[in-house]
Amino acid sequence: LVRNDADRNLIDVLLDVGQRITAFYGERSRGDLKEPGELVTAVDTEADRLLVEAIRSLYPDHGVFSEESGGSAASTRRWIVDPLDGTTNLLFGVPHFGISLAREVDGVVVQGLVYNPMTEELFYADVESRGAYLNGQKIHVSQTAKREEALVALGFSATYRNIRRYYEEWPAAFDSTRKAVGLLAPALNLCNVAAGRIDAFIDFGSSVEGHAAAAFLVERAGGLVMNYDRSRWDHRSRGVVATNGALSDLHA
Amino acid sequence: LVRNDADRNLIDVLLDVGQRITAFYGERSRGDLKEPGELVTAVDTEADRLLVEAIRSLYPDHGVFSEESGGSAASTRRWIVDPLDGTTNLLFGVPHFGISLAREVDGVVVQGLVYNPMTEELFYADVESRGAYLNGQKIHVSQTAKREEALVALGFSATYRNIRRYYEEWPAAFDSTRKAVGLLAPALNLCNVAAGRIDAFIDFGSSVEGHAAAAFLVERAGGLVMNYDRSRWDHRSRGVVATNGALSDLHA
């Protein structure tokens, strides 16, 4: 799938950084970490630094944008980096977190990589690849067409305000699907839509770093992506809704 | 830690069955599985059969109770089996599910084993062990005393009715903690309380199979367990509340 040395090297870095992140899994109680926030900061900062350094070295004519490092939004070619998607899960001892990398040219995503180091799953697509891939195997969205049979993930922490918002703005997704759960890892949840494991993912709070690569993967796997307000997809906006494309009545 | 051949053999079976379960991870889209329910049934049934057979062979004088197989509740010595804790997570492609085994003598839990096959984490305690263990390393609950700093997991699928119930019955846990999330794997969430990764877990719907072993682990790790209605802990009742014991004002 991968066509050049820079991409191959980037994947090596991705796997290596993933390995380093797993060392923090379940480690909140380490004596040198006084509070949970410090754990997250330590992981985020370290992973971000390694990824940004690697990208600057491998793609010297690209910009880099990440939550940690910031970066020029004006670059015509840039990598969008999320060093730790699913931070809350890492904190809660749930092995559902990963790294997201999206390459953007003239405002359009042309390559996406998402890696879960705990399960060693690498999701990949680029504009030239036919479709999207999980560890080299082609993936495709599900074919579930009926809302009552749908598995839907929503991105939220359990504050009543967050939950009410979904209930009011996406009532059909929330209460009339087969099963809806709150899951906190936008990139991986979108990848699970791409892989046909779930039928939809809705998140009002996801950021460009978290969803850029994986939303691209959903599209390449045959799915439909839109903004949270149901308008035409722009990965630079906040929030995301991704479905298999067949769940036509989810938007009611 | 483990003192006899039967226990050693049981752990071998546990690891083997765990390995078989991981083969189903993310496999909803397999052609031979028409709908999600079939996947769960296939995993549950197979894992349950193997575990129950092994226990009957290794502990001929014990009864066995499991959701799948049922079993005599009247046995004075019995194993309580949950072949698949976190079913929803398996279905949603979240690697946070496992197997739970509790040994009960005269209505009291005396041994607990919980295994997450994706992370290869085995949680263990018995009445003679000093405390509780994760892969042979001693674990202990957290020391977080302030609610505002607490990480709290709640067990729910995202129906509005479920969520409202927690909001009304556990308002302090829900909206004034540092972070509360909904996580669907009672045994593993309780183990994460035991390991100090999170500070509390609240579930109105957990069953004896799901929580018996892990609630025992929480107690052995220094934590506090009670029934969902705040009464004295009885693992045979539905629902569970487990905290680190220091979060004194969570029950407000």
Short mmCIF file of C-alpha atoms in Angstrom, two decimals:
data_model
loop_
_atom_site.label_atom_id
_atom_site.label_comp_id
_atom_site.label_asym_id
_atom_site.label_seq_id
_atom_site.Cartn_x
_atom_site.Cartn_y
_atom_site.Cartn_z
CA LEU A 1 0.00 0.00 0.00
CA VAL A 2 2.61 2.48 1.09
CA ARG A 3 4.47 3.91 -1.89
CA ASN A 4 7.54 5.77 -0.65
CA ASP A 5 10.29 5.71 1.95
CA ALA A 6 9.01 8.71 3.90
CA ASP A 7 5.64 7.04 4.45
CA ARG A 8 7.31 3.77 5.42
CA ASN A 9 9.51 5.59 7.91
CA LEU A 10 6.53 7.50 9.28
CA ILE A 11 4.73 4.23 9.97
CA ASP A 12 7.80 2.95 11.84
CA VAL A 13 7.72 6.08 13.99
CA LEU A 14 3.98 5.63 14.54
CA LEU A 15 4.45 2.07 15.80
CA ASP A 16 7.32 3.14 18.02
CA VAL A 17 5.43 6.05 19.57
CA GLY A 18 2.45 3.75 20.06
CA GLN A 19 4.68 1.38 21.99
CA ARG A 20 5.78 4.23 24.25
CA ILE A 21 2.18 5.26 24.91
CA THR A 22 1.22 1.74 26.03
CA ALA A 23 3.78 2.05 28.82
CA PHE A 24 1.47 4.63 30.40
CA TYR A 25 -1.64 2.43 30.21
CA GLY A 26 -3.12 1.98 33.65
CA GLU A 27 -0.24 3.90 35.24
CA ARG A 28 -2.18 6.65 36.97
CA SER A 29 -1.13 5.28 40.31
CA ARG A 30 2.58 5.70 39.65
CA GLY A 31 4.13 7.55 42.54
CA ASP A 32 5.65 10.29 40.42
CA LEU A 33 2.30 11.31 38.96
CA LYS A 34 0.45 13.43 41.44
CA GLU A 35 -2.80 13.71 39.56
CA PRO A 36 -4.40 12.25 36.42
CA GLY A 37 -3.83 15.40 34.40
CA GLU A 38 -0.08 14.96 34.76
CA LEU A 39 -0.24 11.52 33.21
CA VAL A 40 -2.07 12.84 30.18
CA THR A 41 0.27 15.78 29.83
CA ALA A 42 3.30 13.52 30.03
CA VAL A 43 2.02 11.12 27.36
CA ASP A 44 0.69 13.85 25.07
CA THR A 45 3.82 15.96 25.19
CA GLU A 46 6.25 13.11 24.63
CA ALA A 47 4.24 11.52 21.79
CA ASP A 48 3.64 14.88 20.12
CA ARG A 49 7.31 15.81 20.24
CA LEU A 50 8.42 12.54 18.64
CA LEU A 51 5.79 12.66 15.91
CA VAL A 52 6.35 16.32 15.02
CA GLU A 53 10.14 15.83 14.91
CA ALA A 54 9.77 12.80 12.64
CA ILE A 55 7.38 14.56 10.27
CA ARG A 56 9.61 17.65 10.01
CA SER A 57 12.53 15.41 9.14
CA LEU A 58 10.67 13.11 6.71
CA TYR A 59 8.56 15.78 4.97
CA PRO A 60 10.67 18.95 5.07
CA ASP A 61 8.30 20.80 2.72
CA HIS A 62 5.23 20.10 4.87
CA GLY A 63 3.82 22.07 7.78
CA VAL A 64 2.68 20.35 10.96
CA PHE A 65 -0.39 21.14 13.01
CA SER A 66 -1.06 19.60 16.42
CA GLU A 67 -2.93 20.57 19.53
CA GLU A 68 0.30 20.49 21.51
CA SER A 69 2.63 22.21 19.08
CA GLY A 70 0.15 24.37 17.22
CA GLY A 71 1.54 25.19 13.76
CA SER A 72 0.77 27.25 10.74
CA ALA A 73 -2.78 26.78 9.48
CA ALA A 74 -1.81 28.48 6.24
CA SER A 75 0.52 25.77 4.88
CA THR A 76 -0.71 24.34 1.59
CA ARG A 77 0.74 20.96 2.60
CA ARG A 78 0.59 19.92 6.22
CA TRP A 79 0.26 17.01 8.60
CA ILE A 80 -2.46 17.19 11.25
CA VAL A 81 -1.35 15.29 14.36
CA ASP A 82 -3.30 13.91 17.29
CA PRO A 83 -0.68 12.24 19.50
CA LEU A 84 -3.32 10.80 21.85
CA ASP A 85 -6.87 10.20 20.70
CA GLY A 86 -8.96 8.76 23.53
CA THR A 87 -7.13 10.41 26.40
CA THR A 88 -9.99 9.70 28.78
CA ASN A 89 -9.84 6.00 28.00
CA LEU A 90 -6.12 5.89 28.77
CA LEU A 91 -6.91 7.56 32.06
CA PHE A 92 -9.76 5.16 32.88
CA GLY A 93 -7.78 2.01 32.07
CA VAL A 94 -9.69 1.28 28.88
CA PRO A 95 -7.36 0.18 26.06
CA HIS A 96 -9.21 2.18 23.39
CA PHE A 97 -6.87 5.04 22.47
CA GLY A 98 -4.44 5.79 19.69
CA ILE A 99 -2.59 8.15 17.37
CA SER A 100 -4.07 9.97 14.40
CA LEU A 101 -2.16 11.47 11.47
CA ALA A 102 -3.78 13.21 8.48
CA ARG A 103 -2.00 14.72 5.49
CA GLU A 104 -3.74 17.71 3.96
CA VAL A 105 -3.02 19.37 0.60
CA ASP A 106 -4.74 22.65 -0.23
CA GLY A 107 -7.29 22.08 2.49
CA VAL A 108 -8.18 18.54 1.38
CA VAL A 109 -7.21 15.39 3.33
CA VAL A 110 -5.31 13.03 1.04
CA GLN A 111 -3.91 10.46 3.49
CA GLY A 112 -5.01 9.14 6.87
CA LEU A 113 -3.35 6.89 9.45
CA VAL A 114 -4.84 5.85 12.80
CA TYR A 115 -3.06 3.42 15.12
CA ASN A 116 -4.27 1.67 18.27
CA PRO A 117 -1.09 0.47 19.99
CA MET A 118 -2.91 -1.80 22.47
CA THR A 119 -4.54 -3.88 19.75
CA GLU A 120 -1.80 -3.16 17.18
CA GLU A 121 -4.37 -2.07 14.60
CA LEU A 122 -3.22 0.32 11.89
CA PHE A 123 -5.96 1.92 9.78
CA TYR A 124 -4.73 3.40 6.51
CA ALA A 125 -5.99 5.13 3.37
CA ASP A 126 -4.67 7.57 0.79
CA VAL A 127 -6.22 9.13 -2.30
CA GLU A 128 -4.58 6.60 -4.58
CA SER A 129 -5.45 3.50 -2.55
CA ARG A 130 -8.65 1.76 -3.57
CA GLY A 131 -10.60 2.02 -0.35
CA ALA A 132 -9.36 1.85 3.24
CA TYR A 133 -7.30 -0.77 5.04
CA LEU A 134 -6.84 -2.31 8.47
CA ASN A 135 -3.44 -3.96 8.85
CA GLY A 136 -3.33 -4.38 5.08
CA GLN A 137 -6.81 -5.91 4.78
CA LYS A 138 -9.46 -3.94 2.94
CA ILE A 139 -12.31 -2.69 5.14
CA HIS A 140 -15.80 -1.50 4.32
CA VAL A 141 -18.62 0.15 6.22
CA SER A 142 -21.57 -1.97 7.38
CA GLN A 143 -24.78 -2.41 5.41
CA THR A 144 -27.19 -1.93 8.30
CA ALA A 145 -30.07 0.12 6.91
CA LYS A 146 -32.60 0.01 9.75
CA ARG A 147 -32.19 2.35 12.67
CA GLU A 148 -33.58 -0.22 15.10
CA GLU A 149 -30.69 -2.54 14.22
CA ALA A 150 -27.99 0.10 14.34
CA LEU A 151 -25.03 0.25 16.72
CA VAL A 152 -24.28 3.91 17.34
CA ALA A 153 -21.46 5.42 19.35
CA LEU A 154 -21.68 8.93 20.73
CA GLY A 155 -18.76 10.92 22.04
CA PHE A 156 -19.40 12.20 25.54
CA SER A 157 -18.28 12.41 29.10
CA ALA A 158 -21.18 11.80 31.44
CA THR A 159 -22.26 15.30 32.27
CA TYR A 160 -25.97 15.76 32.10
CA ARG A 161 -25.57 18.77 29.84
CA ASN A 162 -23.59 16.76 27.26
CA ILE A 163 -26.07 13.96 27.27
CA ARG A 164 -29.14 16.20 27.04
CA ARG A 165 -27.62 17.82 24.03
CA TYR A 166 -27.45 14.55 22.08
CA TYR A 167 -30.89 13.60 23.28
CA GLU A 168 -32.35 16.83 21.97
CA GLU A 169 -30.29 17.18 18.79
CA TRP A 170 -30.08 13.52 17.70
CA PRO A 171 -33.14 11.89 19.26
CA ALA A 172 -33.39 9.12 16.68
CA ALA A 173 -29.77 8.10 17.16
CA PHE A 174 -30.06 8.19 20.90
CA ASP A 175 -33.18 6.30 21.83
CA SER A 176 -34.45 4.28 18.91
CA THR A 177 -31.36 2.44 17.72
CA ARG A 178 -30.46 -1.11 18.67
CA LYS A 179 -27.77 0.12 21.00
CA ALA A 180 -26.14 3.47 21.58
CA VAL A 181 -23.17 3.97 23.88
CA GLY A 182 -20.87 6.80 24.80
CA LEU A 183 -17.30 6.18 23.65
CA LEU A 184 -14.42 8.57 24.03
CA ALA A 185 -11.96 8.20 21.17
CA PRO A 186 -13.20 9.97 18.02
CA ALA A 187 -10.52 8.62 15.68
CA LEU A 188 -10.93 4.99 16.74
CA ASN A 189 -14.72 5.18 16.78
CA LEU A 190 -14.68 6.58 13.25
CA CYS A 191 -12.31 3.78 12.23
CA ASN A 192 -14.78 1.29 13.67
CA VAL A 193 -17.45 2.83 11.42
CA ALA A 194 -15.03 2.45 8.50
CA ALA A 195 -14.46 -1.20 9.42
CA GLY A 196 -18.19 -1.98 9.67
CA ARG A 197 -18.00 -2.77 13.37
CA ILE A 198 -20.49 -0.04 14.22
CA ASP A 199 -22.98 1.79 12.02
CA ALA A 200 -22.58 5.40 13.08
CA PHE A 201 -20.62 7.76 15.29
CA ILE A 202 -21.82 11.17 16.42
CA ASP A 203 -19.67 13.68 18.30
CA PHE A 204 -20.31 17.38 18.84
CA GLY A 205 -16.91 18.01 20.35
CA SER A 206 -14.30 16.30 18.17
CA SER A 207 -11.48 18.47 16.86
CA VAL A 208 -9.67 18.54 13.54
CA GLU A 209 -6.72 16.59 15.03
CA GLY A 210 -9.03 13.87 16.32
CA HIS A 211 -11.26 13.35 13.29
CA ALA A 212 -9.38 14.47 10.15
CA ALA A 213 -7.65 11.18 9.35
CA ALA A 214 -10.43 8.84 10.44
CA ALA A 215 -13.25 10.72 8.70
CA PHE A 216 -11.22 10.38 5.49
CA LEU A 217 -10.96 6.66 6.21
CA VAL A 218 -14.74 6.42 6.61
CA GLU A 219 -15.27 8.04 3.21
CA ARG A 220 -12.71 5.78 1.55
CA ALA A 221 -14.46 2.78 3.13
CA GLY A 222 -17.77 3.75 1.54
CA GLY A 223 -19.33 5.72 4.40
CA LEU A 224 -20.87 9.15 4.71
CA VAL A 225 -19.42 11.99 6.80
CA MET A 226 -21.05 15.31 7.63
CA ASN A 227 -20.65 18.15 10.07
CA TYR A 228 -22.42 17.86 13.41
CA ASP A 229 -25.05 20.39 12.21
CA ARG A 230 -25.72 18.10 9.21
CA SER A 231 -24.02 20.49 6.76
CA ARG A 232 -21.43 19.44 4.15
CA TRP A 233 -18.33 17.88 5.72
CA ASP A 234 -15.45 20.20 6.52
CA HIS A 235 -12.82 18.42 8.60
CA ARG A 236 -11.65 21.74 10.02
CA SER A 237 -14.94 22.30 11.84
CA ARG A 238 -15.72 20.98 15.32
CA GLY A 239 -17.76 17.80 15.69
CA VAL A 240 -18.52 15.00 13.25
CA VAL A 241 -21.27 12.63 12.18
CA ALA A 242 -20.29 9.51 10.28
CA THR A 243 -22.59 6.73 9.13
CA ASN A 244 -22.43 3.74 6.81
CA GLY A 245 -24.47 5.75 4.28
CA ALA A 246 -27.33 3.28 4.39
CA LEU A 247 -28.86 4.47 7.68
CA SER A 248 -30.99 7.03 5.92
CA ASP A 249 -33.37 7.76 8.76
CA LEU A 250 -30.84 8.37 11.51
CA HIS A 251 -31.05 12.10 11.00
CA ALA A 252 -34.69 12.37 12.01
CA LEU B 1 0.09 -16.87 44.63
CA VAL B 2 -1.82 -19.85 43.35
CA ARG B 3 -1.60 -22.77 45.73
CA ASN B 4 -2.85 -25.91 44.02
CA ASP B 5 -2.95 -27.74 40.71
CA ALA B 6 -6.66 -27.23 40.11
CA ASP B 7 -6.24 -23.43 40.37
CA ARG B 8 -3.20 -23.52 38.12
CA ASN B 9 -5.10 -25.56 35.55
CA LEU B 10 -8.08 -23.24 35.80
CA ILE B 11 -5.86 -20.27 34.98
CA ASP B 12 -4.54 -22.11 31.93
CA VAL B 13 -8.11 -22.65 30.77
CA LEU B 14 -8.91 -18.99 31.44
CA LEU B 15 -6.01 -17.82 29.27
CA ASP B 16 -6.96 -20.26 26.52
CA VAL B 17 -10.63 -19.24 26.48
CA GLY B 18 -9.53 -15.59 26.49
CA GLN B 19 -7.46 -16.26 23.40
CA ARG B 20 -10.50 -17.75 21.66
CA ILE B 21 -12.61 -14.71 22.55
CA THR B 22 -10.10 -12.30 21.01
CA ALA B 23 -10.63 -14.06 17.68
CA PHE B 24 -14.13 -12.53 17.66
CA TYR B 25 -12.93 -8.98 18.36
CA GLY B 26 -14.08 -6.64 15.61
CA GLU B 27 -15.61 -9.53 13.65
CA ARG B 28 -19.20 -8.35 13.41
CA SER B 29 -18.81 -7.98 9.68
CA ARG B 30 -17.97 -11.64 9.13
CA GLY B 31 -20.23 -13.01 6.41
CA ASP B 32 -21.57 -15.87 8.51
CA LEU B 33 -22.85 -13.57 11.24
CA LYS B 34 -26.10 -12.04 10.14
CA GLU B 35 -26.58 -9.68 13.04
CA PRO B 36 -24.67 -8.50 16.11
CA GLY B 37 -26.70 -10.69 18.48
CA GLU B 38 -25.38 -13.79 16.75
CA LEU B 39 -21.80 -12.79 17.38
CA VAL B 40 -22.43 -12.35 21.06
CA THR B 41 -24.31 -15.61 21.31
CA ALA B 42 -21.53 -17.48 19.54
CA VAL B 43 -18.80 -16.10 21.81
CA ASP B 44 -20.82 -16.44 25.01
CA THR B 45 -21.91 -19.99 24.36
CA GLU B 46 -18.50 -21.29 23.35
CA ALA B 47 -16.64 -19.59 26.21
CA ASP B 48 -19.24 -20.67 28.74
CA ARG B 49 -19.14 -24.28 27.62
CA LEU B 50 -15.34 -24.49 27.88
CA LEU B 51 -15.23 -22.83 31.30
CA VAL B 52 -18.04 -24.86 32.81
CA GLU B 53 -16.56 -28.13 31.49
CA ALA B 54 -13.15 -27.25 32.94
CA ILE B 55 -14.56 -26.32 36.33
CA ARG B 56 -16.64 -29.50 36.55
CA SER B 57 -13.53 -31.52 35.80
CA LEU B 58 -11.13 -29.61 38.09
CA TYR B 59 -13.51 -29.10 41.04
CA PRO B 60 -15.85 -32.13 40.99
CA ASP B 61 -17.33 -31.24 44.39
CA HIS B 62 -18.28 -27.68 43.31
CA GLY B 63 -21.43 -26.43 41.63
CA VAL B 64 -21.28 -23.99 38.73
CA PHE B 65 -23.51 -21.02 38.11
CA SER B 66 -23.48 -19.03 34.89
CA GLU B 67 -25.94 -16.92 32.94
CA GLU B 68 -25.70 -19.33 30.01
CA SER B 69 -25.78 -22.64 31.85
CA GLY B 70 -27.76 -21.65 34.92
CA GLY B 71 -26.91 -24.05 37.75
CA SER B 72 -27.93 -24.82 41.29
CA ALA B 73 -28.01 -21.75 43.51
CA ALA B 74 -28.18 -24.05 46.52
CA SER B 75 -24.64 -25.49 46.29
CA THR B 76 -22.57 -24.67 49.34
CA ARG B 77 -19.47 -24.50 47.10
CA ARG B 78 -19.83 -23.12 43.62
CA TRP B 79 -18.11 -21.19 40.89
CA ILE B 80 -19.90 -18.16 39.46
CA VAL B 81 -18.96 -17.72 35.80
CA ASP B 82 -19.27 -14.76 33.46
CA PRO B 83 -17.82 -15.96 30.15
CA LEU B 84 -18.04 -12.52 28.57
CA ASP B 85 -18.06 -9.38 30.68
CA GLY B 86 -18.30 -6.29 28.48
CA THR B 87 -20.27 -7.84 25.65
CA THR B 88 -21.22 -4.43 24.27
CA ASN B 89 -17.59 -3.41 24.04
CA LEU B 90 -16.74 -6.53 22.05
CA LEU B 91 -19.59 -5.62 19.72
CA PHE B 92 -18.48 -1.99 19.37
CA GLY B 93 -14.84 -2.84 18.66
CA VAL B 94 -13.60 -1.63 22.05
CA PRO B 95 -11.00 -4.02 23.55
CA HIS B 96 -12.40 -3.70 27.10
CA PHE B 97 -14.02 -7.08 27.83
CA GLY B 98 -13.08 -10.21 29.71
CA ILE B 99 -13.92 -13.28 31.73
CA SER B 100 -14.92 -13.34 35.39
CA LEU B 101 -14.75 -16.31 37.76
CA ALA B 102 -15.71 -16.21 41.46
CA ARG B 103 -15.58 -19.08 43.92
CA GLU B 104 -18.21 -18.96 46.64
CA VAL B 105 -18.35 -21.04 49.84
CA ASP B 106 -21.49 -20.89 51.97
CA GLY B 107 -22.60 -17.72 50.24
CA VAL B 108 -19.25 -15.90 50.67
CA VAL B 109 -16.82 -15.15 47.83
CA VAL B 110 -13.39 -16.58 48.67
CA GLN B 111 -11.56 -16.31 45.35
CA GLY B 112 -11.83 -14.03 42.33
CA LEU B 113 -10.25 -14.07 38.88
CA VAL B 114 -10.86 -11.54 36.10
CA TYR B 115 -9.01 -11.70 32.79
CA ASN B 116 -8.85 -9.21 29.91
CA PRO B 117 -7.51 -11.22 26.98
CA MET B 118 -6.80 -8.16 24.79
CA THR B 119 -4.43 -6.61 27.33
CA GLU B 120 -3.45 -9.95 28.88
CA GLU B 121 -4.23 -8.65 32.36
CA LEU B 122 -5.13 -11.21 35.02
CA PHE B 123 -6.58 -9.84 38.26
CA TYR B 124 -6.47 -12.27 41.17
CA ALA B 125 -7.29 -12.54 44.86
CA ASP B 126 -8.23 -15.23 47.34
CA VAL B 127 -8.98 -15.15 51.08
CA GLU B 128 -5.48 -16.27 51.96
CA SER B 129 -3.63 -13.86 49.65
CA ARG B 130 -2.57 -10.60 51.25
CA GLY B 131 -4.47 -8.17 49.03
CA ALA B 132 -5.21 -8.34 45.32
CA TYR B 133 -2.91 -8.81 42.35
CA LEU B 134 -2.59 -7.82 38.71
CA ASN B 135 -0.31 -10.20 36.80
CA GLY B 136 1.38 -11.07 40.08
CA GLN B 137 1.93 -7.46 41.18
CA LYS B 138 0.08 -6.22 44.22
CA ILE B 139 -2.56 -3.58 43.50
CA HIS B 140 -4.29 -1.06 45.73
CA VAL B 141 -7.19 1.34 45.38
CA SER B 142 -6.47 5.05 44.83
CA GLN B 143 -6.27 7.62 47.61
CA THR B 144 -8.34 10.33 45.92
CA ALA B 145 -10.48 11.84 48.66
CA LYS B 146 -12.06 14.83 46.94
CA ARG B 147 -15.04 14.33 44.71
CA GLU B 148 -13.95 17.10 42.35
CA GLU B 149 -10.77 15.13 41.61
CA ALA B 150 -12.46 11.77 41.21
CA LEU B 151 -12.62 9.63 38.09
CA VAL B 152 -15.92 7.78 38.16
CA ALA B 153 -17.21 5.17 35.73
CA LEU B 154 -20.90 4.43 35.43
CA GLY B 155 -22.36 1.39 33.71
CA PHE B 156 -24.90 2.35 31.08
CA SER B 157 -26.00 2.13 27.51
CA ALA B 158 -27.04 5.52 26.24
CA THR B 159 -30.76 5.45 26.70
CA TYR B 160 -32.12 8.58 28.25
CA ARG B 161 -33.95 6.58 30.89
CA ASN B 162 -30.72 4.89 32.06
CA ILE B 163 -28.86 8.14 32.20
CA ARG B 164 -31.61 10.04 34.00
CA ARG B 165 -31.63 7.35 36.63
CA TYR B 166 -27.97 7.92 37.54
CA TYR B 167 -28.46 11.65 37.39
CA GLU B 168 -31.30 11.48 39.87
CA GLU B 169 -29.96 8.74 42.13
CA TRP B 170 -26.24 9.61 42.14
CA PRO B 171 -26.12 13.35 41.38
CA ALA B 172 -22.81 13.94 43.12
CA ALA B 173 -21.10 11.16 41.20
CA PHE B 174 -22.55 12.28 37.93
CA ASP B 175 -22.02 15.99 37.69
CA SER B 176 -19.52 17.17 40.28
CA THR B 177 -16.64 14.77 39.86
CA ARG B 178 -13.53 15.46 37.84
CA LYS B 179 -14.70 13.18 35.08
CA ALA B 180 -17.49 10.62 34.83
CA VAL B 181 -17.93 8.33 31.85
CA GLY B 182 -20.17 5.44 30.92
CA LEU B 183 -18.26 2.18 30.60
CA LEU B 184 -19.78 -1.17 29.85
CA ALA B 185 -17.79 -3.94 31.52
CA PRO B 186 -18.62 -4.24 35.22
CA ALA B 187 -15.88 -6.73 36.09
CA LEU B 188 -13.09 -4.78 34.39
CA ASN B 189 -14.30 -1.43 35.69
CA LEU B 190 -14.32 -2.82 39.23
CA CYS B 191 -10.81 -4.19 38.65
CA ASN B 192 -9.75 -0.71 37.58
CA VAL B 193 -11.06 0.60 40.92
CA ALA B 194 -9.06 -2.16 42.65
CA ALA B 195 -5.95 -1.13 40.70
CA GLY B 196 -6.35 2.56 41.59
CA ARG B 197 -6.86 3.58 37.96
CA ILE B 198 -10.27 5.04 38.73
CA ASP B 199 -11.82 6.08 42.01
CA ALA B 200 -15.33 4.67 41.80
CA PHE B 201 -17.69 2.59 39.71
CA ILE B 202 -21.48 2.71 39.91
CA ASP B 203 -23.80 0.31 38.10
CA PHE B 204 -27.50 -0.31 38.74
CA GLY B 205 -27.67 -3.24 36.35
CA SER B 206 -24.67 -5.48 37.02
CA SER B 207 -25.41 -9.14 37.75
CA VAL B 208 -23.83 -11.59 40.17
CA GLU B 209 -21.82 -13.18 37.34
CA GLY B 210 -20.43 -9.82 36.28
CA HIS B 211 -19.51 -8.35 39.65
CA ALA B 212 -18.93 -11.21 42.16
CA ALA B 213 -15.22 -11.77 41.49
CA ALA B 214 -14.25 -8.15 40.87
CA ALA B 215 -16.10 -6.72 43.88
CA PHE B 216 -14.15 -9.19 46.02
CA LEU B 217 -10.96 -7.90 44.37
CA VAL B 218 -11.91 -4.32 45.23
CA GLU B 219 -12.33 -5.26 48.90
CA ARG B 220 -9.04 -7.15 48.95
CA ALA B 221 -7.36 -4.10 47.41
CA GLY B 222 -8.58 -1.86 50.22
CA GLY B 223 -11.75 -0.48 48.64
CA LEU B 224 -15.37 -0.24 49.71
CA VAL B 225 -18.25 -2.06 48.02
CA MET B 226 -21.96 -1.62 48.65
CA ASN B 227 -25.25 -2.42 46.97
CA TYR B 228 -26.61 0.08 44.48
CA ASP B 229 -29.20 1.25 47.06
CA ARG B 230 -26.30 1.96 49.47
CA SER B 231 -27.11 -1.02 51.71
CA ARG B 232 -24.57 -3.62 52.91
CA TRP B 233 -22.88 -5.45 50.05
CA ASP B 234 -24.46 -8.69 48.91
CA HIS B 235 -22.88 -9.91 45.70
CA ARG B 236 -26.04 -11.83 44.82
CA SER B 237 -28.05 -8.63 44.44
CA ARG B 238 -28.27 -6.62 41.23
CA GLY B 239 -26.10 -3.53 40.82
CA VAL B 240 -22.95 -2.41 42.60
CA VAL B 241 -21.18 0.66 43.94
CA ALA B 242 -17.45 0.45 44.56
CA THR B 243 -15.18 3.24 45.71
CA ASN B 244 -11.66 3.61 47.02
CA GLY B 245 -13.14 4.10 50.50
CA ALA B 246 -11.71 7.62 50.78
CA LEU B 247 -14.31 9.35 48.62
CA SER B 248 -16.56 9.94 51.56
CA ASP B 249 -18.87 12.48 49.98
CA LEU B 250 -19.68 10.67 46.77
CA HIS B 251 -22.94 9.38 48.18
CA ALA B 252 -24.50 12.80 48.57
#
